[in-house]
Short mmCIF file of C-alpha atoms and ligand atoms in Angstrom, two decimals:
data_model
loop_
_atom_site.label_atom_id
_atom_site.label_comp_id
_atom_site.label_asym_id
_atom_site.label_seq_id
_atom_site.Cartn_x
_atom_site.Cartn_y
_atom_site.Cartn_z
CA MET A 241 -82.86 -31.03 -71.62
CA ARG A 242 -82.05 -34.05 -69.13
CA ASP A 243 -84.89 -36.59 -68.12
CA SER A 244 -84.75 -36.05 -64.31
CA SER A 245 -87.76 -37.68 -62.52
CA GLU A 246 -85.74 -40.54 -61.16
CA TRP A 247 -83.37 -37.99 -59.52
CA GLU A 248 -83.09 -38.28 -55.79
CA PRO A 249 -83.07 -34.31 -53.72
CA THR A 250 -79.24 -33.26 -53.26
CA SER A 251 -77.84 -30.78 -50.10
CA TYR A 252 -78.80 -27.50 -53.22
CA ARG A 253 -81.87 -28.43 -54.16
CA THR A 254 -85.23 -30.43 -53.51
CA HIS A 255 -86.39 -30.57 -57.14
CA THR A 256 -84.80 -29.94 -60.22
CA ILE A 257 -86.71 -27.43 -62.54
CA GLY A 258 -87.43 -30.36 -64.82
CA GLN A 259 -89.22 -32.47 -61.98
CA ILE A 260 -91.25 -29.39 -61.49
CA VAL A 261 -92.47 -28.83 -64.95
CA SER A 262 -93.14 -31.39 -65.49
CA ASN A 263 -95.40 -32.95 -62.62
CA GLY A 264 -96.56 -29.30 -60.85
CA LEU A 265 -99.36 -30.17 -60.51
CA THR A 266 -99.04 -32.12 -57.86
CA LEU A 267 -96.65 -30.02 -56.33
CA VAL A 268 -99.01 -26.92 -55.77
CA ASP A 269 -98.50 -25.08 -52.75
CA SER A 270 -95.44 -27.24 -51.29
CA GLU A 271 -92.02 -25.32 -50.77
CA VAL A 272 -89.69 -26.62 -53.17
CA SER A 273 -85.88 -25.56 -53.33
CA ILE A 274 -84.04 -24.87 -57.29
CA ALA A 275 -80.69 -23.80 -58.39
CA GLY A 276 -80.00 -23.00 -61.26
CA TYR A 277 -78.77 -20.14 -64.14
CA ALA A 278 -79.62 -16.78 -63.80
CA GLU A 279 -80.65 -16.91 -67.78
CA THR A 280 -82.98 -13.41 -68.17
CA ILE A 281 -83.91 -11.01 -64.78
CA ARG A 282 -86.80 -8.43 -65.44
CA GLY A 283 -87.31 -5.92 -62.64
CA ARG A 284 -90.36 -3.54 -62.08
CA GLY A 285 -90.12 -1.83 -58.45
CA ALA A 286 -90.51 -4.30 -56.06
CA ILE A 287 -91.06 -7.62 -58.01
CA CYS A 288 -89.15 -9.27 -60.28
CA PHE A 289 -89.39 -12.00 -62.63
CA LEU A 290 -86.21 -14.25 -62.39
CA MET A 291 -86.01 -17.15 -64.92
CA LEU A 292 -83.69 -19.92 -63.86
CA ARG A 293 -82.24 -23.09 -65.52
CA ASP A 294 -80.61 -25.59 -64.66
CA GLY A 295 -79.90 -29.30 -66.80
CA THR A 296 -83.48 -30.21 -66.58
CA GLY A 297 -85.31 -26.90 -67.24
CA HIS A 298 -86.42 -23.47 -67.25
CA ILE A 299 -88.86 -22.27 -64.92
CA GLN A 300 -89.78 -18.83 -63.71
CA ALA A 301 -89.36 -17.71 -60.21
CA PHE A 302 -91.48 -14.61 -58.76
CA LEU A 303 -89.83 -12.09 -56.60
CA LYS A 304 -91.51 -9.58 -54.76
CA LYS A 305 -90.04 -7.63 -52.14
CA ASP A 306 -92.69 -7.79 -49.17
CA ASN A 307 -92.75 -11.73 -49.27
CA MET A 308 -88.39 -12.09 -48.37
CA ASP A 309 -85.72 -10.17 -47.02
CA PRO A 310 -85.48 -6.59 -48.83
CA ASP A 311 -81.90 -7.14 -48.93
CA THR A 312 -81.85 -10.68 -50.78
CA PHE A 313 -84.00 -9.14 -53.02
CA ASP A 314 -82.52 -6.53 -54.27
CA LEU A 315 -79.21 -8.91 -54.67
CA ILE A 316 -80.91 -11.15 -56.36
CA GLN A 317 -83.04 -8.52 -58.75
CA SER A 318 -79.19 -6.63 -59.67
CA ALA A 319 -77.72 -10.17 -59.87
CA THR A 320 -75.65 -10.78 -63.76
CA ARG A 321 -76.81 -13.28 -66.66
CA GLU A 322 -76.07 -16.89 -65.72
CA SER A 323 -74.88 -16.06 -62.31
CA THR A 324 -76.28 -19.59 -60.26
CA ILE A 325 -78.98 -18.36 -57.81
CA HIS A 326 -80.92 -20.70 -55.18
CA VAL A 327 -84.25 -20.23 -54.56
CA THR A 328 -86.75 -21.37 -51.64
CA GLY A 329 -90.46 -20.98 -52.74
CA LYS A 330 -94.06 -22.21 -53.04
CA VAL A 331 -94.94 -23.71 -56.17
CA ALA A 332 -97.65 -21.84 -58.14
CA GLN A 333 -99.35 -22.27 -61.39
CA LYS A 334 -99.09 -20.22 -63.60
CA ARG A 335 -102.69 -18.12 -65.04
CA PRO A 336 -103.48 -19.68 -68.03
CA PRO A 337 -102.90 -17.13 -71.19
CA LYS A 338 -105.80 -15.78 -72.70
CA VAL A 339 -106.94 -17.94 -76.20
CA ALA A 340 -109.30 -17.41 -79.19
CA GLU A 341 -113.04 -19.09 -78.22
CA GLY A 342 -113.05 -22.53 -79.31
CA GLU A 343 -109.10 -23.01 -79.57
CA PRO A 344 -107.25 -25.35 -76.70
CA LEU A 345 -105.60 -24.52 -73.79
CA PRO A 346 -101.82 -24.95 -73.63
CA PRO A 347 -99.91 -27.32 -71.21
CA PRO A 348 -100.68 -25.71 -67.31
CA GLU A 349 -97.29 -24.08 -66.53
CA TYR A 350 -96.06 -23.29 -63.19
CA GLU A 351 -93.74 -20.79 -61.26
CA VAL A 352 -92.28 -20.62 -58.15
CA ASN A 353 -93.26 -17.84 -55.19
CA VAL A 354 -89.78 -16.87 -53.59
CA THR A 355 -89.35 -16.51 -49.97
CA SER A 356 -85.94 -16.50 -49.65
CA GLY A 357 -82.50 -17.26 -52.09
CA GLU A 358 -79.09 -16.25 -52.12
CA ILE A 359 -76.65 -15.86 -55.28
CA LEU A 360 -74.31 -18.43 -55.03
CA ALA A 361 -71.52 -17.53 -57.55
CA THR A 362 -71.65 -14.09 -59.99
CA ALA A 363 -71.04 -14.17 -63.32
CA ASP A 364 -68.81 -11.45 -64.92
CA THR A 365 -70.38 -9.20 -67.42
CA PRO A 366 -70.08 -9.54 -70.79
CA LEU A 367 -70.10 -12.78 -71.59
CA PRO A 368 -67.86 -14.20 -73.93
CA VAL A 369 -70.35 -16.56 -75.40
CA GLY A 370 -73.78 -15.75 -75.14
CA VAL A 371 -76.06 -18.18 -73.94
CA ILE A 372 -80.00 -17.39 -75.26
CA ASP A 373 -78.30 -14.90 -77.71
CA ASP A 374 -78.93 -15.75 -81.34
CA VAL A 375 -75.38 -14.79 -82.52
CA LYS A 376 -72.91 -16.31 -84.64
CA ILE A 377 -69.49 -16.96 -82.68
CA GLY A 378 -66.43 -18.20 -84.25
CA LEU A 379 -65.45 -21.95 -83.60
CA ASP A 380 -62.69 -21.01 -81.68
CA ILE A 381 -64.60 -18.98 -79.53
CA ARG A 382 -66.53 -21.29 -78.03
CA LEU A 383 -63.95 -23.77 -77.33
CA ASP A 384 -61.89 -21.35 -75.87
CA ASN A 385 -64.92 -20.96 -73.77
CA ARG A 386 -66.48 -24.65 -74.23
CA HIS A 387 -67.98 -24.42 -70.64
CA LEU A 388 -70.54 -21.83 -71.37
CA ASP A 389 -70.63 -22.62 -74.88
CA LEU A 390 -72.03 -26.14 -73.23
CA ARG A 391 -74.68 -24.05 -71.81
CA ARG A 392 -76.57 -23.63 -75.14
CA SER A 393 -79.19 -25.81 -76.05
CA HIS A 394 -78.25 -27.10 -78.67
CA VAL A 395 -74.83 -28.17 -77.90
CA ASN A 396 -75.80 -29.23 -74.44
CA ALA A 397 -78.10 -32.02 -76.48
CA MET A 398 -74.98 -32.57 -78.80
CA PHE A 399 -73.48 -33.45 -75.69
CA GLN A 400 -75.94 -36.04 -74.00
CA LEU A 401 -77.09 -37.69 -77.75
CA ARG A 402 -72.72 -38.45 -77.76
CA SER A 403 -73.76 -40.28 -74.24
CA LYS A 404 -76.40 -42.02 -75.84
CA VAL A 405 -74.53 -43.91 -78.87
CA LEU A 406 -71.79 -44.52 -76.06
CA GLN A 407 -74.75 -46.26 -74.03
CA TYR A 408 -76.63 -47.96 -76.63
CA GLY A 409 -73.46 -49.07 -78.09
CA ARG A 410 -72.23 -51.00 -75.01
CA GLU A 411 -75.55 -51.91 -74.29
CA HIS A 412 -75.20 -53.87 -78.07
CA LEU A 413 -72.41 -55.32 -77.31
CA ILE A 414 -72.52 -56.32 -74.28
CA LYS A 415 -76.16 -57.63 -75.34
CA GLU A 416 -73.37 -60.00 -78.23
CA GLY A 417 -71.51 -61.41 -75.05
CA PHE A 418 -68.24 -58.42 -74.97
CA MET A 419 -67.00 -57.32 -72.38
CA GLU A 420 -65.64 -54.35 -71.21
CA MET A 421 -61.45 -53.53 -70.80
CA ASN A 422 -59.39 -51.06 -70.12
CA SER A 423 -55.55 -51.45 -71.71
CA PRO A 424 -52.72 -49.12 -71.11
CA LYS A 425 -52.32 -45.59 -72.31
CA ILE A 426 -48.13 -45.21 -71.70
CA ILE A 427 -46.52 -47.85 -74.12
CA ALA A 428 -43.38 -48.93 -75.76
CA SER A 429 -43.82 -50.07 -79.12
CA ALA A 430 -46.47 -48.42 -81.79
CA SER A 431 -49.02 -50.49 -82.89
CA GLU A 432 -50.19 -48.43 -85.78
CA GLY A 433 -46.96 -47.57 -87.94
CA GLY A 434 -44.06 -45.75 -86.38
CA THR A 435 -44.42 -41.89 -87.67
CA ASN A 436 -47.04 -41.00 -85.76
CA LEU A 437 -46.20 -41.17 -82.17
CA PHE A 438 -46.13 -38.92 -79.29
CA PRO A 439 -43.08 -39.42 -77.68
CA MET A 440 -42.32 -39.14 -73.94
CA MET A 441 -40.17 -40.28 -71.25
CA TYR A 442 -42.01 -43.01 -68.77
CA PHE A 443 -38.92 -42.27 -66.16
CA ASP A 444 -36.24 -43.54 -67.47
CA THR A 445 -37.58 -45.67 -70.24
CA PRO A 446 -38.57 -43.86 -73.88
CA ALA A 447 -42.15 -44.88 -73.78
CA PHE A 448 -44.81 -43.10 -76.60
CA LEU A 449 -48.85 -42.77 -75.57
CA SER A 450 -51.21 -45.35 -76.86
CA GLN A 451 -52.05 -44.80 -80.55
CA SER A 452 -55.01 -47.35 -80.27
CA PRO A 453 -55.22 -50.79 -77.82
CA GLN A 454 -54.83 -52.74 -81.15
CA LEU A 455 -52.17 -54.93 -79.48
CA TYR A 456 -54.01 -55.61 -75.77
CA LYS A 457 -57.10 -56.07 -77.16
CA GLN A 458 -55.05 -58.50 -78.88
CA LEU A 459 -53.50 -60.17 -76.23
CA ALA A 460 -57.31 -60.15 -73.82
CA VAL A 461 -58.34 -62.60 -76.59
CA LEU A 462 -55.71 -64.48 -76.47
CA GLY A 463 -55.32 -64.65 -72.62
CA GLY A 464 -59.15 -66.26 -73.13
CA LEU A 465 -61.34 -63.29 -72.61
CA GLU A 466 -63.42 -64.30 -75.86
CA ARG A 467 -64.89 -60.91 -76.46
CA VAL A 468 -64.41 -57.64 -75.64
CA PHE A 469 -64.27 -53.72 -76.24
CA GLU A 470 -62.99 -50.94 -75.16
CA ILE A 471 -63.96 -46.74 -75.57
CA GLY A 472 -60.52 -44.91 -74.34
CA PRO A 473 -58.70 -42.36 -76.11
CA ALA A 474 -56.78 -42.61 -78.81
CA PHE A 475 -52.88 -41.10 -79.58
CA ARG A 476 -51.71 -39.72 -82.99
CA ALA A 477 -49.14 -36.84 -83.24
CA GLU A 478 -50.67 -36.69 -87.06
CA LYS A 479 -50.12 -32.80 -88.54
CA HIS A 480 -53.90 -32.99 -90.29
CA ASP A 481 -55.34 -30.02 -90.06
CA THR A 482 -58.80 -31.02 -91.00
CA TYR A 483 -62.98 -31.58 -90.30
CA ARG A 484 -61.89 -35.14 -89.49
CA HIS A 485 -58.45 -35.31 -87.58
CA LEU A 486 -57.95 -34.80 -84.47
CA ASN A 487 -54.74 -35.38 -82.02
CA GLU A 488 -56.94 -37.03 -79.27
CA PHE A 489 -59.68 -38.96 -80.49
CA ILE A 490 -61.76 -41.91 -78.39
CA SER A 491 -61.30 -45.04 -80.28
CA PHE A 492 -64.17 -47.50 -79.85
CA ASP A 493 -63.19 -51.20 -80.29
CA ILE A 494 -63.90 -55.01 -80.34
CA GLU A 495 -61.26 -57.68 -80.58
CA GLY A 496 -63.19 -61.07 -80.45
CA ALA A 497 -62.01 -64.68 -80.75
CA TRP A 498 -62.95 -67.55 -83.00
CA MET A 499 -64.21 -64.77 -85.60
CA ASN A 500 -63.33 -63.37 -89.05
CA ASP A 501 -63.71 -60.00 -90.96
CA GLU A 502 -67.46 -60.78 -92.06
CA ASP A 503 -67.82 -61.89 -88.59
CA VAL A 504 -67.07 -58.68 -87.12
CA MET A 505 -68.75 -56.56 -89.69
CA GLY A 506 -71.58 -58.09 -88.91
CA VAL A 507 -71.43 -57.12 -84.92
CA GLN A 508 -70.54 -53.43 -86.49
CA GLU A 509 -73.78 -53.26 -88.33
CA ARG A 510 -75.86 -54.71 -85.68
CA MET A 511 -74.39 -52.28 -83.76
CA ILE A 512 -74.77 -49.31 -85.82
CA HIS A 513 -78.82 -50.29 -86.24
CA HIS A 514 -79.12 -50.65 -82.58
CA ILE A 515 -77.71 -46.77 -81.96
CA TRP A 516 -79.29 -45.74 -84.87
CA SER A 517 -83.21 -47.01 -83.67
CA SER A 518 -82.63 -46.62 -79.68
CA VAL A 519 -82.07 -42.77 -80.43
CA SER A 520 -84.57 -42.77 -83.25
CA GLU A 521 -87.13 -44.47 -80.18
CA ASN A 522 -85.72 -42.36 -77.26
CA ASP A 523 -83.72 -39.52 -78.08
CA MET A 524 -85.96 -37.39 -80.66
CA ASN A 525 -86.55 -34.38 -78.54
CA LEU A 526 -82.52 -34.20 -78.30
CA ILE A 527 -82.33 -34.30 -82.57
CA ASP A 528 -85.49 -31.68 -82.21
CA VAL A 529 -83.35 -29.13 -80.43
CA ILE A 530 -80.09 -29.67 -82.59
CA ASN A 531 -82.71 -28.81 -85.36
CA GLN A 532 -84.51 -25.96 -84.14
CA TYR A 533 -80.84 -24.54 -84.03
CA LYS A 534 -80.29 -25.17 -87.55
CA SER A 535 -83.17 -24.46 -89.06
CA SER A 536 -82.76 -20.96 -87.48
CA GLN A 537 -79.36 -20.30 -88.87
CA GLY A 538 -80.48 -21.75 -92.19
CA GLU A 539 -78.81 -24.93 -92.01
CA ASP A 540 -79.98 -28.18 -93.56
CA THR A 541 -81.98 -30.36 -90.86
CA ILE A 542 -81.29 -33.92 -89.94
CA SER A 543 -83.79 -37.00 -89.48
CA VAL A 544 -82.45 -40.25 -88.45
CA GLU A 545 -83.00 -42.63 -90.69
CA ILE A 546 -82.79 -46.04 -89.52
CA PRO A 547 -79.88 -47.91 -91.59
CA GLN A 548 -80.57 -51.38 -93.50
CA LEU A 549 -78.75 -54.29 -92.85
CA PRO A 550 -76.50 -55.70 -94.59
CA PHE A 551 -74.70 -52.73 -95.24
CA PRO A 552 -73.74 -52.95 -98.76
CA ARG A 553 -69.70 -54.44 -98.90
CA ILE A 554 -67.61 -53.11 -101.95
CA SER A 555 -64.57 -55.28 -101.90
CA TYR A 556 -61.27 -52.65 -102.78
CA CYS A 557 -60.73 -54.26 -106.01
CA GLU A 558 -64.67 -52.81 -106.89
CA ALA A 559 -64.22 -49.81 -105.26
CA ILE A 560 -61.62 -49.12 -107.57
CA GLU A 561 -63.36 -50.36 -110.32
CA ILE A 562 -66.16 -47.67 -109.50
CA VAL A 563 -63.37 -44.88 -109.25
CA LYS A 564 -62.22 -45.31 -112.31
CA ALA A 565 -64.89 -46.49 -114.29
CA GLY A 566 -66.02 -42.10 -111.99
CA GLY A 567 -63.05 -40.82 -114.03
CA GLY A 568 -61.63 -40.42 -110.65
CA GLY A 569 -57.76 -41.51 -111.31
CA ILE A 570 -56.97 -44.12 -109.03
CA GLU A 571 -54.58 -47.19 -110.12
CA TRP A 572 -54.46 -50.53 -107.64
CA GLY A 573 -52.60 -50.46 -104.80
CA ASP A 574 -53.16 -47.17 -104.05
CA ASP A 575 -55.19 -45.64 -101.09
CA ILE A 576 -58.52 -44.25 -101.57
CA GLU A 577 -58.94 -40.98 -100.18
CA SER A 578 -62.35 -38.86 -99.91
CA HIS A 579 -62.67 -37.56 -103.65
CA HIS A 580 -62.56 -41.21 -104.24
CA CYS A 581 -65.30 -41.62 -101.85
CA ASP A 582 -67.37 -39.14 -102.95
CA LEU A 583 -67.60 -41.18 -106.67
CA ILE A 584 -68.08 -44.84 -104.60
CA ALA A 585 -70.85 -42.42 -102.37
CA ALA A 586 -72.64 -41.82 -105.01
CA LYS A 587 -73.08 -45.15 -105.75
CA TYR A 588 -73.97 -46.31 -102.17
CA PRO A 589 -75.26 -43.50 -99.75
CA GLY A 590 -75.15 -44.48 -96.80
CA PHE A 591 -72.47 -46.98 -94.57
CA HIS A 592 -70.63 -48.78 -96.89
CA PHE A 593 -68.14 -51.64 -95.83
CA LEU A 594 -64.82 -51.67 -98.15
CA PRO A 595 -63.52 -55.34 -97.30
CA ARG A 596 -60.35 -57.24 -98.25
CA TRP A 597 -57.67 -54.37 -98.90
CA PRO A 598 -54.04 -55.20 -100.22
CA MET A 599 -52.34 -56.85 -97.44
CA ALA A 600 -49.42 -54.00 -98.24
CA MET A 601 -51.24 -51.02 -97.37
CA LYS A 602 -53.27 -52.86 -94.12
CA PRO A 603 -50.99 -52.90 -90.60
CA PHE A 604 -49.03 -56.37 -89.43
CA TYR A 605 -51.28 -57.31 -87.84
CA ILE A 606 -53.88 -58.07 -90.53
CA TYR A 607 -54.30 -61.72 -91.81
CA HIS A 608 -52.33 -62.83 -93.78
CA ASN A 609 -53.76 -65.44 -96.42
CA LYS A 610 -50.80 -66.70 -99.29
CA GLU A 611 -53.86 -67.50 -101.33
CA GLU A 612 -56.16 -64.31 -101.50
CA LYS A 613 -54.69 -62.44 -104.56
CA SER A 614 -56.83 -59.50 -107.27
CA SER A 615 -57.07 -60.54 -110.40
CA THR A 616 -53.88 -58.64 -110.94
CA GLY A 617 -52.37 -61.26 -108.62
CA GLY A 618 -52.37 -58.51 -105.57
CA GLN A 619 -51.97 -59.83 -102.77
CA LEU A 620 -55.31 -59.40 -100.42
CA SER A 621 -55.78 -59.34 -96.64
CA ARG A 622 -58.64 -59.51 -94.72
CA GLY A 623 -58.43 -56.02 -93.33
CA PHE A 624 -61.51 -53.93 -94.01
CA ASP A 625 -63.02 -50.08 -93.52
CA LEU A 626 -66.79 -49.07 -92.44
CA ASN A 627 -67.06 -45.40 -95.15
CA TYR A 628 -70.21 -43.06 -94.77
CA GLY A 629 -70.15 -40.64 -97.67
CA ARG A 630 -66.52 -39.67 -97.72
CA ASP A 631 -65.50 -40.11 -94.40
CA GLU A 632 -63.82 -43.27 -92.91
CA MET A 633 -65.32 -44.20 -89.86
CA THR A 634 -63.84 -47.50 -88.83
CA SER A 635 -60.66 -49.88 -89.71
CA GLY A 636 -61.08 -53.62 -88.82
CA GLY A 637 -60.40 -57.37 -89.87
CA GLN A 638 -58.96 -60.19 -89.55
CA ARG A 639 -56.36 -60.73 -87.35
CA GLU A 640 -52.97 -62.90 -88.13
CA HIS A 641 -52.52 -65.61 -85.76
CA ARG A 642 -50.07 -67.40 -86.33
CA VAL A 643 -46.54 -66.37 -84.86
CA ASP A 644 -44.19 -67.30 -87.51
CA MET A 645 -46.74 -64.90 -90.14
CA LEU A 646 -47.14 -62.45 -87.68
CA GLU A 647 -43.39 -62.22 -87.03
CA GLN A 648 -42.68 -62.42 -91.31
CA ASN A 649 -45.20 -59.35 -91.50
CA LEU A 650 -43.42 -57.35 -89.27
CA ARG A 651 -40.28 -57.74 -90.96
CA ASP A 652 -41.85 -57.44 -94.65
CA MET A 653 -43.24 -54.15 -92.98
CA ASP A 654 -39.50 -53.43 -91.37
CA LEU A 655 -40.17 -53.13 -87.88
CA ASN A 656 -38.47 -55.79 -86.32
CA PRO A 657 -40.01 -58.31 -84.12
CA ASP A 658 -37.80 -57.79 -81.09
CA ASP A 659 -39.69 -54.78 -80.14
CA PHE A 660 -43.19 -56.74 -80.45
CA LYS A 661 -41.71 -59.64 -78.42
CA PHE A 662 -44.29 -58.68 -75.75
CA TYR A 663 -47.28 -58.97 -77.78
CA THR A 664 -45.93 -61.96 -80.38
CA ASP A 665 -45.08 -63.55 -77.14
CA GLY A 666 -49.07 -64.13 -77.13
CA PHE A 667 -48.87 -66.38 -80.07
CA ARG A 668 -46.18 -68.64 -78.66
CA TYR A 669 -48.79 -70.83 -76.34
CA GLY A 670 -51.67 -71.82 -78.58
CA ALA A 671 -53.74 -68.27 -80.61
CA PRO A 672 -57.64 -68.66 -81.52
CA PRO A 673 -58.52 -66.82 -85.00
CA HIS A 674 -59.76 -63.40 -84.02
CA ALA A 675 -60.91 -60.79 -85.47
CA GLY A 676 -61.66 -56.98 -84.67
CA TRP A 677 -62.55 -52.88 -85.58
CA GLY A 678 -61.83 -49.34 -84.40
CA LEU A 679 -64.64 -47.40 -84.68
CA GLY A 680 -63.82 -42.91 -84.48
CA VAL A 681 -66.66 -42.37 -82.19
CA ALA A 682 -67.08 -38.48 -83.72
CA ARG A 683 -66.44 -39.59 -87.24
CA LEU A 684 -70.01 -41.25 -85.89
CA LEU A 685 -71.64 -38.98 -84.19
CA MET A 686 -70.65 -36.50 -87.09
CA VAL A 687 -73.03 -38.84 -89.18
CA LEU A 688 -75.67 -38.69 -86.23
CA THR A 689 -75.97 -35.52 -85.79
CA GLY A 690 -74.80 -33.82 -89.30
CA ALA A 691 -71.90 -31.68 -87.22
CA GLY A 692 -69.61 -30.53 -90.47
CA ASN A 693 -66.79 -31.12 -87.84
CA VAL A 694 -65.45 -33.27 -85.16
CA ARG A 695 -64.90 -30.67 -82.87
CA GLU A 696 -68.64 -30.25 -82.85
CA VAL A 697 -69.59 -33.50 -81.28
CA VAL A 698 -65.76 -33.54 -78.69
CA LEU A 699 -65.90 -31.41 -75.80
CA PHE A 700 -62.46 -30.66 -75.01
CA PRO A 701 -60.37 -31.39 -78.30
CA ARG A 702 -56.88 -31.76 -78.79
CA ASP A 703 -55.19 -30.30 -82.11
CA ARG A 704 -52.27 -28.95 -83.36
CA THR A 705 -52.99 -25.42 -81.71
CA ARG A 706 -54.98 -26.06 -78.70
CA VAL A 707 -54.05 -27.74 -75.74
CA THR A 708 -56.29 -26.00 -73.63
CA PRO A 709 -58.72 -25.86 -71.92
P1 LIG B 1001 -57.32 -46.82 -87.57
O1 LIG B 1001 -55.73 -46.10 -87.74
O2 LIG B 1001 -57.96 -46.85 -88.87
O3 LIG B 1001 -57.15 -48.16 -87.25
O4 LIG B 1001 -58.62 -45.80 -86.95
C1 LIG B 1001 -59.66 -46.48 -86.29
C2 LIG B 1001 -60.49 -45.22 -87.06
O5 LIG B 1001 -60.25 -44.32 -85.76
C3 LIG B 1001 -60.76 -42.65 -86.04
N1 LIG B 1001 -59.33 -42.32 -86.49
C4 LIG B 1001 -59.38 -40.76 -85.99
N2 LIG B 1001 -60.01 -39.83 -85.89
C5 LIG B 1001 -60.17 -38.80 -85.74
N3 LIG B 1001 -58.45 -38.38 -84.70
C6 LIG B 1001 -58.07 -39.35 -85.98
N4 LIG B 1001 -56.79 -38.85 -86.25
C7 LIG B 1001 -58.01 -40.60 -86.52
N5 LIG B 1001 -57.46 -41.25 -86.60
C8 LIG B 1001 -58.28 -43.05 -86.73
C9 LIG B 1001 -61.02 -43.14 -87.49
C10 LIG B 1001 -60.68 -44.68 -87.89
O6 LIG B 1001 -61.35 -45.10 -88.57
N6 LIG B 1001 -56.09 -50.63 -84.66
C11 LIG B 1001 -57.15 -50.14 -85.47
C12 LIG B 1001 -58.28 -50.79 -85.63
C13 LIG B 1001 -58.86 -52.15 -85.31
O7 LIG B 1001 -58.00 -52.77 -87.18
O8 LIG B 1001 -59.41 -52.99 -84.49
C14 LIG B 1001 -56.53 -48.96 -85.88
O9 LIG B 1001 -56.82 -47.88 -85.04
O10 LIG B 1001 -62.67 -43.47 -87.37
#
């Protein structure tokens, strides 16, 4: 439940339920009006107990036919669960429960003795997804009815945590001098390779949905904004059907001038450290709600262990040796796949960077240094990944800032520099060395919340089979 201590009254309520629950003593005998969802309604003749829930708490509203308009009483008493109801009445302290001698009394609880009320909207029955009933429901049905699924306390807690993670990430980057930017989502050329683009018509011109803010965050830095970040949607027409891929995802990107790959790895690990520390300091109530649900389902609970800095750096070449030694069947120049990651994670549990990938495996915008070669003579890049367990969280690297090398990289990757003129022109008038990264927000949240599927931490996911709700 959210902390609403600072919330102002609105036209529909003088107080949030959370304000009454946490500050009831000062409100006893005051008239309040509250609004919420009817969680349970238990009636006995001329009295009725209505459990109301808003986003900030639960409270019992006590209705007595003699104390209010009898027709309104009848309407509320026969309301369906999850209907929205507005009531007015006086706050009272509930009679404390009987406790054995010597036992401490539980903290006082409050209720509202209703004198008037109205049903704001009636809920259909039956509910396609139970809100307080402990019934197992498949992910697809939950996603079809996300509006109801979200009313379940652990799902609600998950999205509150998501908001906090973004808040702490922003907060940290702003502290390190990064400013927030927004790049266009309708673009003319691919930033991350041409195979996974969603094509569209932009009036009479063919265009695409943006795969990442890559080229634009670089242009912003070249233009002198120096340190930028963006939290925005990225679209990939990948035909994946996995627990970690979506066709639309939120990418958390940074780009910084006068920085190399090591510098931006530092920014990333400090940001993740700040997120984990802040959650552990401020949001364990949300983790507890998620854990209560996990325990009730017999699932492993989560603990927020603040990662130690610095995160290990395991170069691509070292990673290949670890996988080879573990019998993972891999050669220099191969991609490191999930089953390979398991072998690396066995040695390096927790977050770890994989820097210095082969140039041929990284995009054209990654810095190309002819002197950087592996022991087998392969050309290395300044590109890195951040992994946790078997999942990649982030890709990043130092960028190519020399326009002739950049155009050569494009040609080497069978791309036509003319298609990227709007971007390469940005490098023609003096370009600072720069670096950055893109972090998959949902993947980071999977680590924090122990969710087994990115769809658990994305409000309205888009995958190959889902474009609604
Ligand atoms: P990359 O393509 O590796 O790099 O994407 C960066 C991060 O975004 C997340 N991600 C995804 N999450 C869910 N579903 C997907 N289909 C998906 N694809 C990617 C991953 C990944 O690590 N421009 C570079 C970043 C940079 O160099 O700054 C880029 O987009 O967590």
